[in-house]
Short mmCIF file of C-alpha atoms in Angstrom, two decimals:
data_model
loop_
_atom_site.label_atom_id
_atom_site.label_comp_id
_atom_site.label_asym_id
_atom_site.label_seq_id
_atom_site.Cartn_x
_atom_site.Cartn_y
_atom_site.Cartn_z
CA MET A 1 -113.53 130.25 74.31
CA ARG A 2 -115.16 127.01 75.59
CA ASN A 3 -116.89 126.63 72.15
CA ILE A 4 -113.52 127.13 70.32
CA ALA A 5 -111.74 124.51 72.47
CA LEU A 6 -114.56 122.08 71.93
CA SER A 7 -114.44 122.53 68.14
CA ILE A 8 -110.63 121.95 68.08
CA PHE A 9 -111.13 118.73 70.19
CA VAL A 10 -113.74 117.54 67.70
CA VAL A 11 -111.48 118.14 64.71
CA LEU A 12 -108.44 116.35 66.31
CA SER A 13 -110.70 113.43 67.12
CA ILE A 14 -111.84 113.16 63.52
CA LEU A 15 -108.25 113.32 62.19
CA THR A 16 -107.09 110.63 64.63
CA ALA A 17 -109.91 108.43 63.65
CA CYS A 18 -109.05 108.86 59.97
CA SER A 19 -105.39 108.14 60.59
CA LYS A 20 -106.22 104.92 62.40
CA ALA A 21 -108.52 103.92 59.57
CA GLU A 22 -105.74 104.47 57.06
CA LYS A 23 -103.27 102.36 59.04
CA LYS A 24 -105.81 99.55 59.30
CA ASP A 25 -106.24 99.80 55.43
CA ASP A 26 -102.45 99.61 55.02
CA LYS A 27 -102.28 96.40 56.95
CA LYS A 28 -104.52 94.75 54.40
CA GLU A 29 -102.24 92.66 52.18
CA LEU A 30 -102.98 91.81 48.53
CA PRO A 31 -103.46 88.06 47.83
CA PRO A 32 -100.49 86.25 46.21
CA GLN A 33 -100.17 87.13 42.49
CA PRO A 34 -99.27 84.73 39.68
CA TYR A 35 -95.64 84.86 38.45
CA GLU A 36 -94.17 82.84 35.60
CA TYR A 37 -91.04 80.74 36.17
CA ILE A 38 -88.83 78.34 34.38
CA VAL A 39 -87.13 75.23 35.84
CA ALA A 40 -83.33 75.52 35.63
CA LYS A 41 -81.79 72.83 33.41
CA SER A 42 -78.05 72.22 33.14
CA GLY A 43 -76.36 71.47 29.82
CA PRO A 44 -73.88 72.68 27.19
CA ALA A 45 -73.99 76.00 25.34
CA GLU A 46 -72.05 77.87 22.61
CA ASN A 47 -70.79 81.32 23.37
CA LEU A 48 -68.67 83.81 21.51
CA THR A 49 -65.53 85.33 22.90
CA GLN A 50 -64.39 88.63 21.36
CA TYR A 51 -60.84 89.86 20.96
CA PRO A 52 -59.62 93.21 19.62
CA ALA A 53 -57.42 92.58 16.57
CA ARG A 54 -55.06 94.34 14.26
CA LEU A 55 -55.18 93.46 10.54
CA GLU A 56 -52.30 93.12 8.12
CA GLY A 57 -51.74 91.79 4.66
CA ILE A 58 -49.86 88.56 4.26
CA GLU A 59 -47.01 90.64 2.79
CA ASN A 60 -46.16 94.21 3.78
CA VAL A 61 -43.07 95.18 1.82
CA GLU A 62 -41.31 98.52 2.36
CA ILE A 63 -40.01 99.97 -0.90
CA ARG A 64 -36.61 101.58 -0.23
CA PRO A 65 -33.90 102.93 -2.63
CA LYS A 66 -30.51 101.22 -2.81
CA ILE A 67 -28.83 104.28 -4.35
CA ASP A 68 -28.96 108.03 -3.86
CA GLY A 69 -30.54 110.41 -6.39
CA PHE A 70 -33.64 112.45 -7.17
CA VAL A 71 -37.09 110.98 -7.69
CA GLU A 72 -37.65 111.65 -11.37
CA LYS A 73 -40.91 109.82 -12.02
CA ILE A 74 -43.66 108.11 -9.93
CA TYR A 75 -45.66 105.59 -11.88
CA ILE A 76 -48.23 104.73 -9.26
CA ASP A 77 -50.71 106.41 -6.96
CA GLU A 78 -51.62 105.84 -3.35
CA GLY A 79 -54.06 103.02 -2.95
CA SER A 80 -53.59 101.65 -6.48
CA GLN A 81 -53.25 97.95 -7.15
CA VAL A 82 -49.86 96.90 -8.62
CA SER A 83 -48.50 93.56 -9.91
CA LYS A 84 -45.19 91.94 -9.11
CA GLY A 85 -42.52 93.30 -11.28
CA GLN A 86 -44.43 96.54 -12.09
CA LEU A 87 -42.29 99.75 -12.43
CA LEU A 88 -42.96 102.08 -9.42
CA PHE A 89 -40.27 104.81 -9.39
CA LEU A 90 -37.48 106.18 -11.57
CA ILE A 91 -34.49 107.77 -9.79
CA ARG A 92 -32.26 110.23 -11.64
CA ASN A 93 -28.51 110.18 -11.00
CA PRO A 94 -26.28 110.69 -14.09
CA GLN A 95 -23.18 109.23 -12.37
CA TYR A 96 -24.51 105.71 -12.72
CA GLU A 97 -25.02 106.09 -16.43
CA GLN A 98 -21.51 107.55 -16.73
CA SER A 99 -20.15 104.67 -14.66
CA VAL A 100 -21.60 102.18 -17.07
CA LEU A 101 -20.10 104.04 -20.11
CA ALA A 102 -16.70 104.20 -18.40
CA ALA A 103 -16.76 100.52 -17.48
CA GLN A 104 -17.83 99.57 -20.98
CA ALA A 105 -14.89 101.53 -22.45
CA THR A 106 -12.57 99.77 -20.02
CA VAL A 107 -13.89 96.38 -21.11
CA ASN A 108 -13.35 97.29 -24.71
CA SER A 109 -9.78 98.27 -23.94
CA ALA A 110 -9.10 95.02 -22.03
CA ARG A 111 -10.58 93.02 -24.94
CA ALA A 112 -8.13 94.77 -27.32
CA GLN A 113 -5.28 93.87 -25.02
CA VAL A 114 -6.35 90.27 -24.97
CA ALA A 115 -6.55 90.27 -28.72
CA THR A 116 -3.00 91.71 -28.90
CA ALA A 117 -1.64 89.22 -26.42
CA GLN A 118 -3.32 86.39 -28.38
CA MET A 119 -1.68 87.59 -31.56
CA GLN A 120 1.69 87.63 -29.84
CA VAL A 121 1.17 84.01 -28.66
CA THR A 122 0.10 82.97 -32.20
CA LYS A 123 3.16 84.74 -33.74
CA THR A 124 5.68 83.38 -31.22
CA LYS A 125 4.55 79.71 -31.23
CA PRO A 126 5.83 78.85 -34.83
CA LEU A 127 9.12 80.58 -34.17
CA VAL A 128 9.67 78.52 -31.07
CA ASP A 129 8.65 75.32 -32.91
CA LYS A 130 11.41 76.07 -35.48
CA LYS A 131 13.71 76.95 -32.73
CA ILE A 132 14.23 80.37 -34.17
CA ILE A 133 13.58 81.87 -30.70
CA SER A 134 13.75 80.30 -27.28
CA ALA A 135 10.74 78.72 -25.48
CA TYR A 136 11.08 81.49 -22.91
CA GLU A 137 9.59 83.93 -25.44
CA LEU A 138 6.54 81.82 -25.85
CA GLU A 139 6.01 81.35 -22.12
CA ALA A 140 6.26 85.16 -21.64
CA ALA A 141 3.69 85.66 -24.39
CA GLU A 142 1.34 83.09 -22.86
CA LEU A 143 1.66 84.76 -19.40
CA ALA A 144 0.90 88.10 -20.89
CA LEU A 145 -2.22 86.62 -22.51
CA LYS A 146 -3.35 85.14 -19.19
CA SER A 147 -2.80 88.63 -17.52
CA ALA A 148 -4.83 90.31 -20.27
CA LYS A 149 -7.71 87.84 -19.88
CA ALA A 150 -7.72 88.34 -16.06
CA ALA A 151 -7.71 92.21 -16.63
CA LEU A 152 -10.71 91.69 -19.03
CA ALA A 153 -12.62 89.59 -16.40
CA GLU A 154 -11.98 92.28 -13.81
CA THR A 155 -13.30 95.05 -16.08
CA GLN A 156 -16.30 92.89 -16.99
CA ALA A 157 -17.11 92.50 -13.32
CA GLN A 158 -16.85 96.25 -12.95
CA LEU A 159 -19.17 96.77 -15.88
CA THR A 160 -21.70 94.29 -14.37
CA ASN A 161 -21.58 96.15 -11.04
CA ALA A 162 -22.08 99.55 -12.80
CA GLN A 163 -25.02 98.07 -14.69
CA VAL A 164 -26.56 96.77 -11.49
CA ASN A 165 -26.24 100.17 -9.88
CA GLN A 166 -27.83 101.78 -12.87
CA GLY A 167 -30.58 99.17 -12.69
CA TYR A 168 -31.35 100.46 -9.15
CA THR A 169 -32.52 103.69 -10.69
CA LYS A 170 -35.68 101.81 -11.67
CA ILE A 171 -37.59 100.43 -8.73
CA PHE A 172 -40.00 97.61 -9.40
CA SER A 173 -42.66 96.05 -7.03
CA PRO A 174 -41.46 92.86 -5.47
CA VAL A 175 -44.97 91.64 -4.79
CA SER A 176 -48.49 92.13 -6.05
CA GLY A 177 -50.57 94.31 -3.73
CA VAL A 178 -51.90 97.68 -2.79
CA VAL A 179 -49.73 100.88 -2.66
CA GLY A 180 -49.57 102.73 0.65
CA THR A 181 -48.74 106.42 1.15
CA LEU A 182 -46.18 108.28 -1.10
CA PRO A 183 -44.32 110.62 1.25
CA PHE A 184 -41.75 111.64 -1.46
CA LYS A 185 -42.85 113.61 -4.55
CA ALA A 186 -41.12 114.04 -7.83
CA GLY A 187 -37.84 116.09 -7.30
CA SER A 188 -37.27 114.76 -3.78
CA TYR A 189 -33.68 113.70 -2.90
CA ILE A 190 -33.45 110.19 -1.41
CA SER A 191 -30.76 107.70 -0.51
CA SER A 192 -30.31 104.29 1.02
CA ALA A 193 -30.00 106.02 4.37
CA THR A 194 -33.41 107.70 4.14
CA SER A 195 -35.35 106.56 7.15
CA GLN A 196 -38.77 106.68 5.54
CA PRO A 197 -39.62 104.22 2.72
CA LEU A 198 -40.71 105.42 -0.70
CA THR A 199 -43.95 103.50 -0.06
CA THR A 200 -45.26 100.14 1.16
CA VAL A 201 -46.86 97.47 -1.01
CA SER A 202 -49.29 95.25 0.87
CA ASN A 203 -50.39 91.89 -0.41
CA VAL A 204 -53.98 91.76 0.78
CA SER A 205 -55.17 88.61 -1.03
CA LYS A 206 -55.30 87.22 2.46
CA ILE A 207 -55.53 89.14 5.70
CA PHE A 208 -53.79 88.26 8.98
CA ALA A 209 -55.73 89.16 12.16
CA TYR A 210 -53.43 89.30 15.17
CA PHE A 211 -54.98 89.22 18.67
CA SER A 212 -53.98 88.27 22.21
CA ILE A 213 -55.50 85.79 24.73
CA ASN A 214 -54.65 85.26 28.43
CA GLU A 215 -53.33 82.10 29.96
CA LYS A 216 -56.80 80.80 31.07
CA GLN A 217 -58.24 81.41 27.58
CA GLN A 218 -55.29 79.55 26.00
CA LEU A 219 -55.92 76.61 28.33
CA ASP A 220 -59.58 76.63 27.44
CA PHE A 221 -58.78 76.75 23.78
CA PHE A 222 -56.61 73.75 23.94
CA LYS A 223 -59.02 71.95 26.24
CA HIS A 224 -61.95 72.23 23.87
CA SER A 225 -59.98 71.60 20.59
CA THR A 226 -59.69 68.05 19.37
CA GLY A 227 -56.29 66.56 18.58
CA SER A 228 -53.34 64.99 20.42
CA THR A 229 -50.78 67.72 19.55
CA ILE A 230 -50.85 71.44 19.55
CA GLN A 231 -50.63 71.52 15.78
CA GLU A 232 -53.66 69.17 15.51
CA LYS A 233 -55.65 71.19 17.94
CA ILE A 234 -54.90 74.44 16.02
CA LYS A 235 -55.79 72.66 12.72
CA ASN A 236 -59.09 71.38 14.17
CA SER A 237 -60.11 74.60 15.86
CA PRO A 238 -63.47 76.10 14.83
CA LEU A 239 -63.77 78.82 12.16
CA VAL A 240 -63.86 82.41 13.53
CA ASP A 241 -65.64 85.59 12.51
CA LEU A 242 -64.46 89.06 11.99
CA VAL A 243 -66.42 92.14 13.01
CA LEU A 244 -65.19 95.29 11.25
CA SER A 245 -64.89 98.71 12.81
CA ASP A 246 -68.33 99.77 11.55
CA GLY A 247 -69.99 96.93 13.39
CA SER A 248 -70.63 94.78 10.31
CA LYS A 249 -69.62 91.16 10.18
CA TYR A 250 -67.13 90.27 7.45
CA ASP A 251 -68.55 87.84 4.84
CA GLU A 252 -65.58 85.36 4.92
CA LYS A 253 -64.82 82.97 7.79
CA GLY A 254 -61.23 82.87 9.22
CA LYS A 255 -59.07 80.06 10.50
CA ILE A 256 -56.71 80.05 13.49
CA GLU A 257 -53.27 79.19 12.12
CA SER A 258 -50.78 79.96 14.80
CA ILE A 259 -50.36 80.67 18.50
CA SER A 260 -47.22 81.88 20.22
CA GLY A 261 -45.30 79.33 22.18
CA LEU A 262 -44.25 81.76 24.96
CA VAL A 263 -46.21 84.20 27.11
CA ASP A 264 -45.38 87.85 26.74
CA PRO A 265 -43.78 88.73 30.07
CA ASN A 266 -45.10 92.35 29.84
CA THR A 267 -48.71 91.52 29.25
CA GLY A 268 -49.05 87.94 30.42
CA SER A 269 -50.80 87.09 27.08
CA PHE A 270 -50.28 84.83 24.09
CA SER A 271 -50.40 86.08 20.52
CA MET A 272 -52.71 84.34 18.04
CA ARG A 273 -53.08 84.71 14.32
CA ALA A 274 -56.27 84.05 12.23
CA THR A 275 -56.14 84.18 8.46
CA PHE A 276 -59.13 85.44 6.45
CA PRO A 277 -59.61 85.32 2.57
CA ASN A 278 -59.86 88.79 1.03
CA PRO A 279 -60.90 88.11 -2.58
CA LYS A 280 -62.60 91.52 -3.09
CA GLY A 281 -59.75 93.49 -1.47
CA LEU A 282 -62.25 95.01 1.06
CA ILE A 283 -59.87 94.84 3.96
CA ARG A 284 -56.63 96.73 3.99
CA SER A 285 -53.53 96.58 6.25
CA GLY A 286 -53.74 98.67 9.33
CA TYR A 287 -57.54 98.20 9.89
CA SER A 288 -58.75 97.38 13.40
CA ALA A 289 -61.46 94.80 13.97
CA THR A 290 -62.75 92.21 16.46
CA VAL A 291 -62.24 88.50 16.21
CA GLN A 292 -65.18 86.36 17.40
CA MET A 293 -64.21 82.91 18.50
CA PRO A 294 -66.76 80.21 19.36
CA ASN A 295 -66.43 79.06 23.00
CA SER A 296 -68.02 75.87 24.27
CA LEU A 297 -69.58 76.05 27.75
CA GLU A 298 -70.26 72.94 29.75
CA ASN A 299 -72.77 72.40 32.58
CA VAL A 300 -74.33 75.85 32.41
CA ILE A 301 -77.96 77.00 32.92
CA ILE A 302 -79.59 79.20 30.30
CA ILE A 303 -81.93 81.92 31.54
CA PRO A 304 -83.52 85.08 29.98
CA GLN A 305 -81.71 88.28 30.71
CA ALA A 306 -85.11 89.64 31.73
CA ALA A 307 -85.15 87.32 34.68
CA THR A 308 -82.15 89.14 36.27
CA TYR A 309 -81.49 92.43 37.97
CA GLU A 310 -78.34 94.15 39.20
CA MET A 311 -77.56 95.60 42.55
CA GLN A 312 -74.18 96.97 43.59
CA GLY A 313 -72.46 95.27 40.67
CA LYS A 314 -74.00 91.82 41.38
CA VAL A 315 -76.42 89.99 39.16
CA LEU A 316 -79.37 88.44 40.94
CA VAL A 317 -82.50 86.38 40.33
CA TYR A 318 -85.54 85.46 42.36
CA LEU A 319 -86.08 81.74 43.17
CA ILE A 320 -89.36 80.30 44.27
CA GLY A 321 -89.06 78.26 47.47
CA THR A 322 -91.18 75.33 48.72
CA ASP A 323 -93.55 77.64 50.42
CA ASN A 324 -94.01 79.67 47.13
CA LYS A 325 -92.05 82.61 48.70
CA VAL A 326 -89.33 84.19 46.58
CA LYS A 327 -85.72 84.74 47.57
CA SER A 328 -83.06 86.72 45.78
CA THR A 329 -79.90 84.72 44.74
CA GLU A 330 -76.61 86.07 43.32
CA ILE A 331 -75.45 84.36 40.13
CA LYS A 332 -72.49 84.53 37.78
CA VAL A 333 -73.37 84.86 34.15
CA GLU A 334 -71.89 85.19 30.63
CA SER A 335 -73.74 86.97 27.86
CA LEU A 336 -74.73 84.77 24.88
CA PRO A 337 -74.67 85.88 21.16
CA ASP A 338 -78.47 86.13 20.93
CA GLY A 339 -78.51 89.19 23.30
CA LEU A 340 -81.55 87.83 25.07
CA THR A 341 -80.15 85.08 27.42
CA TYR A 342 -77.41 84.45 29.92
CA ALA A 343 -75.41 81.33 30.59
CA VAL A 344 -75.30 80.99 34.37
CA THR A 345 -71.93 79.54 35.44
CA SER A 346 -72.56 79.51 39.17
CA GLY A 347 -75.36 80.38 41.67
CA LEU A 348 -78.05 78.02 40.30
CA LYS A 349 -78.59 74.34 40.17
CA ALA A 350 -80.78 72.10 38.08
CA GLY A 351 -84.42 72.11 39.33
CA ASP A 352 -84.35 75.71 40.71
CA LYS A 353 -87.49 77.63 39.89
CA VAL A 354 -86.43 80.99 38.42
CA ILE A 355 -88.95 83.87 38.21
CA VAL A 356 -88.97 85.31 34.63
CA GLU A 357 -91.39 88.25 34.85
CA GLY A 358 -92.24 91.17 37.06
CA ILE A 359 -88.81 91.22 38.73
CA GLY A 360 -89.03 94.90 39.64
CA LEU A 361 -92.25 94.26 41.71
CA LEU A 362 -90.79 91.63 43.86
CA LYS A 363 -88.90 91.52 47.12
CA ASP A 364 -87.65 88.80 49.40
CA ASP A 365 -90.33 86.62 51.06
CA THR A 366 -93.05 87.75 48.70
CA GLN A 367 -95.50 84.93 48.21
CA VAL A 368 -96.53 84.20 44.62
CA VAL A 369 -98.68 81.92 42.67
CA PRO A 370 -96.25 79.90 40.49
CA LYS A 371 -96.99 79.46 36.73
CA GLU A 372 -94.46 77.33 34.90
CA THR A 373 -93.41 78.31 31.43
CA THR A 374 -90.47 77.49 29.18
CA LEU A 375 -87.35 79.34 28.21
CA GLN A 376 -88.40 79.34 24.58
CA ASN A 377 -91.74 80.94 25.36
CA VAL A 378 -90.03 83.73 27.19
CA ILE A 379 -87.59 84.34 24.32
CA ASP A 380 -90.34 84.28 21.65
CA ARG A 381 -92.17 87.14 23.43
CA LYS A 382 -89.17 89.29 23.10
#
């Protein structure tokens, strides 16, 4: 038993010695390692602000019937291009044709009555001149002629009205554009009270992009646009881009043309409209897209995104102090269009030394060997 106890004591002594040796090795610190940094410089930058937008043609005209009847013919198809004045639909209702025939017959009858009254005046006048009959007879004949002419004018107005109604059986396009859906097929009964239009014709030679901005964004827009009046500021505003729903950028540049004068009390936003040329007809009404508007930033510091890390929703960087020890600092940033850099709006000042590599290996008070580099060198390596 004594031998066993001795053996256990020896093993425990060896383990204790090994543990102390390991702790001693842990206390050995690595020498400071070299880390690249850039010197923060303040200046202006260009950013892009994105706004969801809905797209519409410059004219969206609902085609509605003015009379009731059955759709007899449809001369267009969904999505087809039509010209102003082109025939779209033919509506069948025999009563309008019959109304024209009846009105024409009434006009012919009224004309005959005018002719008869005129003959009576012509026959009576010489007799009155020769004093064969009294002047009263001539006055009566002339009054009868005036009455006949008035009746003719009334029947002609009725004929014109009947012809107008008959003309409504043919529906023409009021604008040039693209045809929308066709909810009614041949044989469908329609009337002026039908809630749904026969179709919609959209003039998409130009496209309106409608989007909203908040109060702060509106103030920034006017602050950075040149001009003494709102109209001049809108006119001198920079061109904007359009990103389509598939992520591609539209070839044509757009121009801001209007901004609402009052804030929407429900959303607290202002409505803006940008106009884009659409010479190829690529964009149609109803599309969704994103408007990209240039945004000038003043007195910001540009740093690589790789120089930052996030913790609990905060963006931080490591700065090198006077003793070459690093310290984490929270910053506020805006992403820039290149996808590689941030514009720092607060948290840094000119002259700060920002670590740009090995961020994941650092912690506060780590001593480093500073190696200065430039922002461009960091970007070029990406």
